[in-house]
Amino acid sequence: MNATVEKTPRPSQAETLRAEYGDTWDIWREVLPGGGHGDWIAERLSGESQTLRADNIAELADLLREARS
């Protein structure tokens, strides 16, 4: 049996964001009731109530950079 494995970049963009912002943000992918993927979400870990939502991980990265400045 010949199986083809698709190569994905390592670390992934999500893993990179978690490494860069994980000390101040909880970052995850929403799971919809039917089991599908929803938005990417980042919530501040500090006492501040701030949540960022984006359709894709690149947009979430942009929002996190904006929130830092």
PDB file of N, CA and C in Angstrom:
ATOM      1  N   MET A   1       0.844  -1.173   0.000  1.00  0.00           N
ATOM      2  CA  MET A   1       0.000   0.000   0.000  1.00  0.00           C
ATOM      3  C   MET A   1       0.890   1.237   0.000  1.00  0.00           C
ATOM      4  N   ASN A   2       0.603   2.129  -0.901  1.00  0.00           N
ATOM      5  CA  ASN A   2       1.334   3.383  -1.004  1.00  0.00           C
ATOM      6  C   ASN A   2       0.461   4.515  -0.509  1.00  0.00           C
ATOM      7  N   ALA A   3       0.797   5.078   0.595  1.00  0.00           N
ATOM      8  CA  ALA A   3       0.008   6.181   1.143  1.00  0.00           C
ATOM      9  C   ALA A   3       0.765   7.483   0.912  1.00  0.00           C
ATOM     10  N   THR A   4       0.026   8.492   0.546  1.00  0.00           N
ATOM     11  CA  THR A   4       0.624   9.806   0.367  1.00  0.00           C
ATOM     12  C   THR A   4       0.266  10.660   1.573  1.00  0.00           C
ATOM     13  N   VAL A   5       1.278  11.203   2.176  1.00  0.00           N
ATOM     14  CA  VAL A   5       1.074  12.064   3.332  1.00  0.00           C
ATOM     15  C   VAL A   5       1.333  13.496   2.900  1.00  0.00           C
ATOM     16  N   GLU A   6       0.329  14.323   3.099  1.00  0.00           N
ATOM     17  CA  GLU A   6       0.483  15.728   2.754  1.00  0.00           C
ATOM     18  C   GLU A   6       1.330  16.404   3.817  1.00  0.00           C
ATOM     19  N   LYS A   7       2.358  17.096   3.377  1.00  0.00           N
ATOM     20  CA  LYS A   7       3.229  17.784   4.328  1.00  0.00           C
ATOM     21  C   LYS A   7       2.630  19.131   4.688  1.00  0.00           C
ATOM     22  N   THR A   8       2.572  19.388   5.973  1.00  0.00           N
ATOM     23  CA  THR A   8       2.094  20.674   6.459  1.00  0.00           C
ATOM     24  C   THR A   8       3.242  21.346   7.190  1.00  0.00           C
ATOM     25  N   PRO A   9       3.275  22.661   7.166  1.00  0.00           N
ATOM     26  CA  PRO A   9       4.378  23.341   7.839  1.00  0.00           C
ATOM     27  C   PRO A   9       4.354  23.084   9.345  1.00  0.00           C
ATOM     28  N   ARG A  10       5.517  22.908   9.911  1.00  0.00           N
ATOM     29  CA  ARG A  10       5.658  22.729  11.348  1.00  0.00           C
ATOM     30  C   ARG A  10       6.647  23.745  11.838  1.00  0.00           C
ATOM     31  N   PRO A  11       6.371  24.503  12.833  1.00  0.00           N
ATOM     32  CA  PRO A  11       5.084  24.535  13.521  1.00  0.00           C
ATOM     33  C   PRO A  11       4.024  25.209  12.657  1.00  0.00           C
ATOM     34  N   SER A  12       2.777  24.876  12.926  1.00  0.00           N
ATOM     35  CA  SER A  12       1.673  25.493  12.194  1.00  0.00           C
ATOM     36  C   SER A  12       1.529  26.947  12.630  1.00  0.00           C
ATOM     37  N   GLN A  13       0.769  27.711  11.886  1.00  0.00           N
ATOM     38  CA  GLN A  13       0.548  29.111  12.250  1.00  0.00           C
ATOM     39  C   GLN A  13      -0.155  29.224  13.607  1.00  0.00           C
ATOM     40  N   ALA A  14      -1.075  28.306  13.889  1.00  0.00           N
ATOM     41  CA  ALA A  14      -1.759  28.313  15.183  1.00  0.00           C
ATOM     42  C   ALA A  14      -0.773  28.017  16.316  1.00  0.00           C
ATOM     43  N   GLU A  15       0.128  27.053  16.103  1.00  0.00           N
ATOM     44  CA  GLU A  15       1.123  26.735  17.125  1.00  0.00           C
ATOM     45  C   GLU A  15       2.060  27.919  17.365  1.00  0.00           C
ATOM     46  N   THR A  16       2.411  28.614  16.294  1.00  0.00           N
ATOM     47  CA  THR A  16       3.277  29.790  16.419  1.00  0.00           C
ATOM     48  C   THR A  16       2.588  30.882  17.230  1.00  0.00           C
ATOM     49  N   LEU A  17       1.297  31.114  16.946  1.00  0.00           N
ATOM     50  CA  LEU A  17       0.558  32.129  17.710  1.00  0.00           C
ATOM     51  C   LEU A  17       0.468  31.761  19.180  1.00  0.00           C
ATOM     52  N   ARG A  18       0.219  30.492  19.462  1.00  0.00           N
ATOM     53  CA  ARG A  18       0.133  30.052  20.863  1.00  0.00           C
ATOM     54  C   ARG A  18       1.465  30.238  21.576  1.00  0.00           C
ATOM     55  N   ALA A  19       2.561  29.989  20.864  1.00  0.00           N
ATOM     56  CA  ALA A  19       3.882  30.182  21.470  1.00  0.00           C
ATOM     57  C   ALA A  19       4.160  31.663  21.723  1.00  0.00           C
ATOM     58  N   GLU A  20       3.740  32.513  20.793  1.00  0.00           N
ATOM     59  CA  GLU A  20       4.017  33.943  20.905  1.00  0.00           C
ATOM     60  C   GLU A  20       3.100  34.654  21.901  1.00  0.00           C
ATOM     61  N   TYR A  21       1.830  34.259  21.951  1.00  0.00           N
ATOM     62  CA  TYR A  21       0.841  34.984  22.759  1.00  0.00           C
ATOM     63  C   TYR A  21       0.266  34.163  23.909  1.00  0.00           C
ATOM     64  N   GLY A  22       0.694  32.941  24.062  1.00  0.00           N
ATOM     65  CA  GLY A  22       0.099  32.037  25.054  1.00  0.00           C
ATOM     66  C   GLY A  22       0.214  32.479  26.496  1.00  0.00           C
ATOM     67  N   ASP A  23       1.133  33.395  26.782  1.00  0.00           N
ATOM     68  CA  ASP A  23       1.261  33.860  28.165  1.00  0.00           C
ATOM     69  C   ASP A  23       0.184  34.889  28.512  1.00  0.00           C
ATOM     70  N   THR A  24      -0.466  35.476  27.497  1.00  0.00           N
ATOM     71  CA  THR A  24      -1.494  36.495  27.764  1.00  0.00           C
ATOM     72  C   THR A  24      -2.845  36.187  27.114  1.00  0.00           C
ATOM     73  N   TRP A  25      -2.872  35.228  26.176  1.00  0.00           N
ATOM     74  CA  TRP A  25      -4.111  34.896  25.466  1.00  0.00           C
ATOM     75  C   TRP A  25      -4.332  33.389  25.438  1.00  0.00           C
ATOM     76  N   ASP A  26      -5.590  32.973  25.585  1.00  0.00           N
ATOM     77  CA  ASP A  26      -5.997  31.587  25.367  1.00  0.00           C
ATOM     78  C   ASP A  26      -6.526  31.526  23.942  1.00  0.00           C
ATOM     79  N   ILE A  27      -5.906  30.720  23.092  1.00  0.00           N
ATOM     80  CA  ILE A  27      -6.241  30.682  21.660  1.00  0.00           C
ATOM     81  C   ILE A  27      -6.752  29.291  21.307  1.00  0.00           C
ATOM     82  N   TRP A  28      -7.904  29.238  20.630  1.00  0.00           N
ATOM     83  CA  TRP A  28      -8.460  27.951  20.217  1.00  0.00           C
ATOM     84  C   TRP A  28      -9.384  28.129  19.024  1.00  0.00           C
ATOM     85  N   ARG A  29      -9.802  26.984  18.464  1.00  0.00           N
ATOM     86  CA  ARG A  29     -10.731  26.952  17.342  1.00  0.00           C
ATOM     87  C   ARG A  29     -12.091  26.520  17.856  1.00  0.00           C
ATOM     88  N   GLU A  30     -13.099  27.308  17.550  1.00  0.00           N
ATOM     89  CA  GLU A  30     -14.479  26.991  17.949  1.00  0.00           C
ATOM     90  C   GLU A  30     -14.937  25.710  17.251  1.00  0.00           C
ATOM     91  N   VAL A  31     -15.645  24.866  17.981  1.00  0.00           N
ATOM     92  CA  VAL A  31     -16.243  23.660  17.394  1.00  0.00           C
ATOM     93  C   VAL A  31     -17.751  23.869  17.389  1.00  0.00           C
ATOM     94  N   LEU A  32     -18.343  23.789  16.204  1.00  0.00           N
ATOM     95  CA  LEU A  32     -19.776  24.014  16.045  1.00  0.00           C
ATOM     96  C   LEU A  32     -20.572  22.806  16.520  1.00  0.00           C
ATOM     97  N   PRO A  33     -21.861  22.978  16.836  1.00  0.00           N
ATOM     98  CA  PRO A  33     -22.677  21.874  17.349  1.00  0.00           C
ATOM     99  C   PRO A  33     -22.636  20.608  16.475  1.00  0.00           C
ATOM    100  N   GLY A  34     -22.543  20.767  15.166  1.00  0.00           N
ATOM    101  CA  GLY A  34     -22.488  19.599  14.279  1.00  0.00           C
ATOM    102  C   GLY A  34     -21.105  18.987  14.160  1.00  0.00           C
ATOM    103  N   GLY A  35     -20.127  19.573  14.856  1.00  0.00           N
ATOM    104  CA  GLY A  35     -18.771  19.040  14.840  1.00  0.00           C
ATOM    105  C   GLY A  35     -17.829  19.760  13.885  1.00  0.00           C
ATOM    106  N   GLY A  36     -18.356  20.686  13.090  1.00  0.00           N
ATOM    107  CA  GLY A  36     -17.512  21.435  12.153  1.00  0.00           C
ATOM    108  C   GLY A  36     -16.716  22.515  12.864  1.00  0.00           C
ATOM    109  N   HIS A  37     -15.791  23.096  12.115  1.00  0.00           N
ATOM    110  CA  HIS A  37     -14.964  24.162  12.667  1.00  0.00           C
ATOM    111  C   HIS A  37     -15.635  25.515  12.513  1.00  0.00           C
ATOM    112  N   GLY A  38     -15.501  26.325  13.539  1.00  0.00           N
ATOM    113  CA  GLY A  38     -16.007  27.693  13.507  1.00  0.00           C
ATOM    114  C   GLY A  38     -14.856  28.672  13.500  1.00  0.00           C
ATOM    115  N   ASP A  39     -15.065  29.791  14.181  1.00  0.00           N
ATOM    116  CA  ASP A  39     -14.062  30.852  14.227  1.00  0.00           C
ATOM    117  C   ASP A  39     -12.855  30.458  15.073  1.00  0.00           C
ATOM    118  N   TRP A  40     -11.757  31.168  14.825  1.00  0.00           N
ATOM    119  CA  TRP A  40     -10.612  31.149  15.725  1.00  0.00           C
ATOM    120  C   TRP A  40     -10.890  32.190  16.793  1.00  0.00           C
ATOM    121  N   ILE A  41     -10.602  31.864  18.049  1.00  0.00           N
ATOM    122  CA  ILE A  41     -10.929  32.739  19.168  1.00  0.00           C
ATOM    123  C   ILE A  41      -9.700  32.911  20.061  1.00  0.00           C
ATOM    124  N   ALA A  42      -9.535  34.136  20.546  1.00  0.00           N
ATOM    125  CA  ALA A  42      -8.501  34.421  21.541  1.00  0.00           C
ATOM    126  C   ALA A  42      -9.152  35.203  22.673  1.00  0.00           C
ATOM    127  N   GLU A  43      -8.943  34.741  23.897  1.00  0.00           N
ATOM    128  CA  GLU A  43      -9.465  35.438  25.082  1.00  0.00           C
ATOM    129  C   GLU A  43      -8.292  35.804  25.980  1.00  0.00           C
ATOM    130  N   ARG A  44      -8.318  37.037  26.480  1.00  0.00           N
ATOM    131  CA  ARG A  44      -7.257  37.476  27.407  1.00  0.00           C
ATOM    132  C   ARG A  44      -7.290  36.641  28.679  1.00  0.00           C
ATOM    133  N   LEU A  45      -6.116  36.280  29.162  1.00  0.00           N
ATOM    134  CA  LEU A  45      -6.009  35.506  30.397  1.00  0.00           C
ATOM    135  C   LEU A  45      -6.047  36.393  31.627  1.00  0.00           C
ATOM    136  N   SER A  46      -5.710  37.664  31.467  1.00  0.00           N
ATOM    137  CA  SER A  46      -5.715  38.582  32.610  1.00  0.00           C
ATOM    138  C   SER A  46      -7.147  38.911  33.002  1.00  0.00           C
ATOM    139  N   GLY A  47      -7.309  39.762  33.970  1.00  0.00           N
ATOM    140  CA  GLY A  47      -8.630  40.143  34.434  1.00  0.00           C
ATOM    141  C   GLY A  47      -9.454  40.913  33.415  1.00  0.00           C
ATOM    142  N   GLU A  48      -8.799  41.415  32.367  1.00  0.00           N
ATOM    143  CA  GLU A  48      -9.528  42.156  31.340  1.00  0.00           C
ATOM    144  C   GLU A  48     -10.442  41.209  30.572  1.00  0.00           C
ATOM    145  N   SER A  49     -11.620  41.672  30.281  1.00  0.00           N
ATOM    146  CA  SER A  49     -12.542  40.867  29.483  1.00  0.00           C
ATOM    147  C   SER A  49     -12.413  41.297  28.031  1.00  0.00           C
ATOM    148  N   GLN A  50     -11.617  40.561  27.264  1.00  0.00           N
ATOM    149  CA  GLN A  50     -11.433  40.880  25.852  1.00  0.00           C
ATOM    150  C   GLN A  50     -11.389  39.585  25.064  1.00  0.00           C
ATOM    151  N   THR A  51     -12.222  39.509  24.033  1.00  0.00           N
ATOM    152  CA  THR A  51     -12.271  38.345  23.164  1.00  0.00           C
ATOM    153  C   THR A  51     -12.109  38.796  21.726  1.00  0.00           C
ATOM    154  N   LEU A  52     -11.244  38.097  20.997  1.00  0.00           N
ATOM    155  CA  LEU A  52     -11.040  38.358  19.576  1.00  0.00           C
ATOM    156  C   LEU A  52     -11.553  37.151  18.802  1.00  0.00           C
ATOM    157  N   ARG A  53     -12.228  37.398  17.666  1.00  0.00           N
ATOM    158  CA  ARG A  53     -12.756  36.320  16.819  1.00  0.00           C
ATOM    159  C   ARG A  53     -12.368  36.600  15.377  1.00  0.00           C
ATOM    160  N   ALA A  54     -12.010  35.540  14.647  1.00  0.00           N
ATOM    161  CA  ALA A  54     -11.644  35.689  13.242  1.00  0.00           C
ATOM    162  C   ALA A  54     -12.019  34.426  12.472  1.00  0.00           C
ATOM    163  N   ASP A  55     -12.275  34.613  11.182  1.00  0.00           N
ATOM    164  CA  ASP A  55     -12.623  33.485  10.314  1.00  0.00           C
ATOM    165  C   ASP A  55     -11.455  32.531  10.107  1.00  0.00           C
ATOM    166  N   ASN A  56     -10.227  33.073  10.128  1.00  0.00           N
ATOM    167  CA  ASN A  56      -9.067  32.224   9.891  1.00  0.00           C
ATOM    168  C   ASN A  56      -7.915  32.654  10.792  1.00  0.00           C
ATOM    169  N   ILE A  57      -6.910  31.821  10.867  1.00  0.00           N
ATOM    170  CA  ILE A  57      -5.813  32.041  11.806  1.00  0.00           C
ATOM    171  C   ILE A  57      -4.983  33.265  11.425  1.00  0.00           C
ATOM    172  N   ALA A  58      -4.873  33.577  10.142  1.00  0.00           N
ATOM    173  CA  ALA A  58      -4.116  34.759   9.714  1.00  0.00           C
ATOM    174  C   ALA A  58      -4.799  36.037  10.194  1.00  0.00           C
ATOM    175  N   GLU A  59      -6.119  36.078  10.106  1.00  0.00           N
ATOM    176  CA  GLU A  59      -6.864  37.247  10.599  1.00  0.00           C
ATOM    177  C   GLU A  59      -6.730  37.377  12.119  1.00  0.00           C
ATOM    178  N   LEU A  60      -6.747  36.249  12.821  1.00  0.00           N
ATOM    179  CA  LEU A  60      -6.578  36.295  14.272  1.00  0.00           C
ATOM    180  C   LEU A  60      -5.186  36.822  14.619  1.00  0.00           C
ATOM    181  N   ALA A  61      -4.181  36.420  13.864  1.00  0.00           N
ATOM    182  CA  ALA A  61      -2.823  36.929  14.089  1.00  0.00           C
ATOM    183  C   ALA A  61      -2.791  38.447  13.956  1.00  0.00           C
ATOM    184  N   ASP A  62      -3.464  38.974  12.944  1.00  0.00           N
ATOM    185  CA  ASP A  62      -3.527  40.429  12.758  1.00  0.00           C
ATOM    186  C   ASP A  62      -4.207  41.108  13.942  1.00  0.00           C
ATOM    187  N   LEU A  63      -5.307  40.532  14.417  1.00  0.00           N
ATOM    188  CA  LEU A  63      -6.019  41.107  15.564  1.00  0.00           C
ATOM    189  C   LEU A  63      -5.169  41.082  16.828  1.00  0.00           C
ATOM    190  N   LEU A  64      -4.407  40.010  17.026  1.00  0.00           N
ATOM    191  CA  LEU A  64      -3.544  39.913  18.190  1.00  0.00           C
ATOM    192  C   LEU A  64      -2.425  40.951  18.123  1.00  0.00           C
ATOM    193  N   ARG A  65      -1.867  41.169  16.941  1.00  0.00           N
ATOM    194  CA  ARG A  65      -0.828  42.194  16.778  1.00  0.00           C
ATOM    195  C   ARG A  65      -1.393  43.587  17.072  1.00  0.00           C
ATOM    196  N   GLU A  66      -2.618  43.848  16.590  1.00  0.00           N
ATOM    197  CA  GLU A  66      -3.263  45.142  16.849  1.00  0.00           C
ATOM    198  C   GLU A  66      -3.538  45.326  18.342  1.00  0.00           C
ATOM    199  N   ALA A  67      -3.947  44.280  19.019  1.00  0.00           N
ATOM    200  CA  ALA A  67      -4.266  44.366  20.441  1.00  0.00           C
ATOM    201  C   ALA A  67      -3.015  44.614  21.275  1.00  0.00           C
ATOM    202  N   ARG A  68      -1.870  44.170  20.767  1.00  0.00           N
ATOM    203  CA  ARG A  68      -0.605  44.343  21.500  1.00  0.00           C
ATOM    204  C   ARG A  68      -0.144  45.797  21.438  1.00  0.00           C
ATOM    205  N   SER A  69      -0.458  46.493  20.342  1.00  0.00           N
ATOM    206  CA  SER A  69       0.055  47.873  20.203  1.00  0.00           C
ATOM    207  C   SER A  69      -0.838  48.897  20.843  1.00  0.00           C
TER     208      SER A  69
END
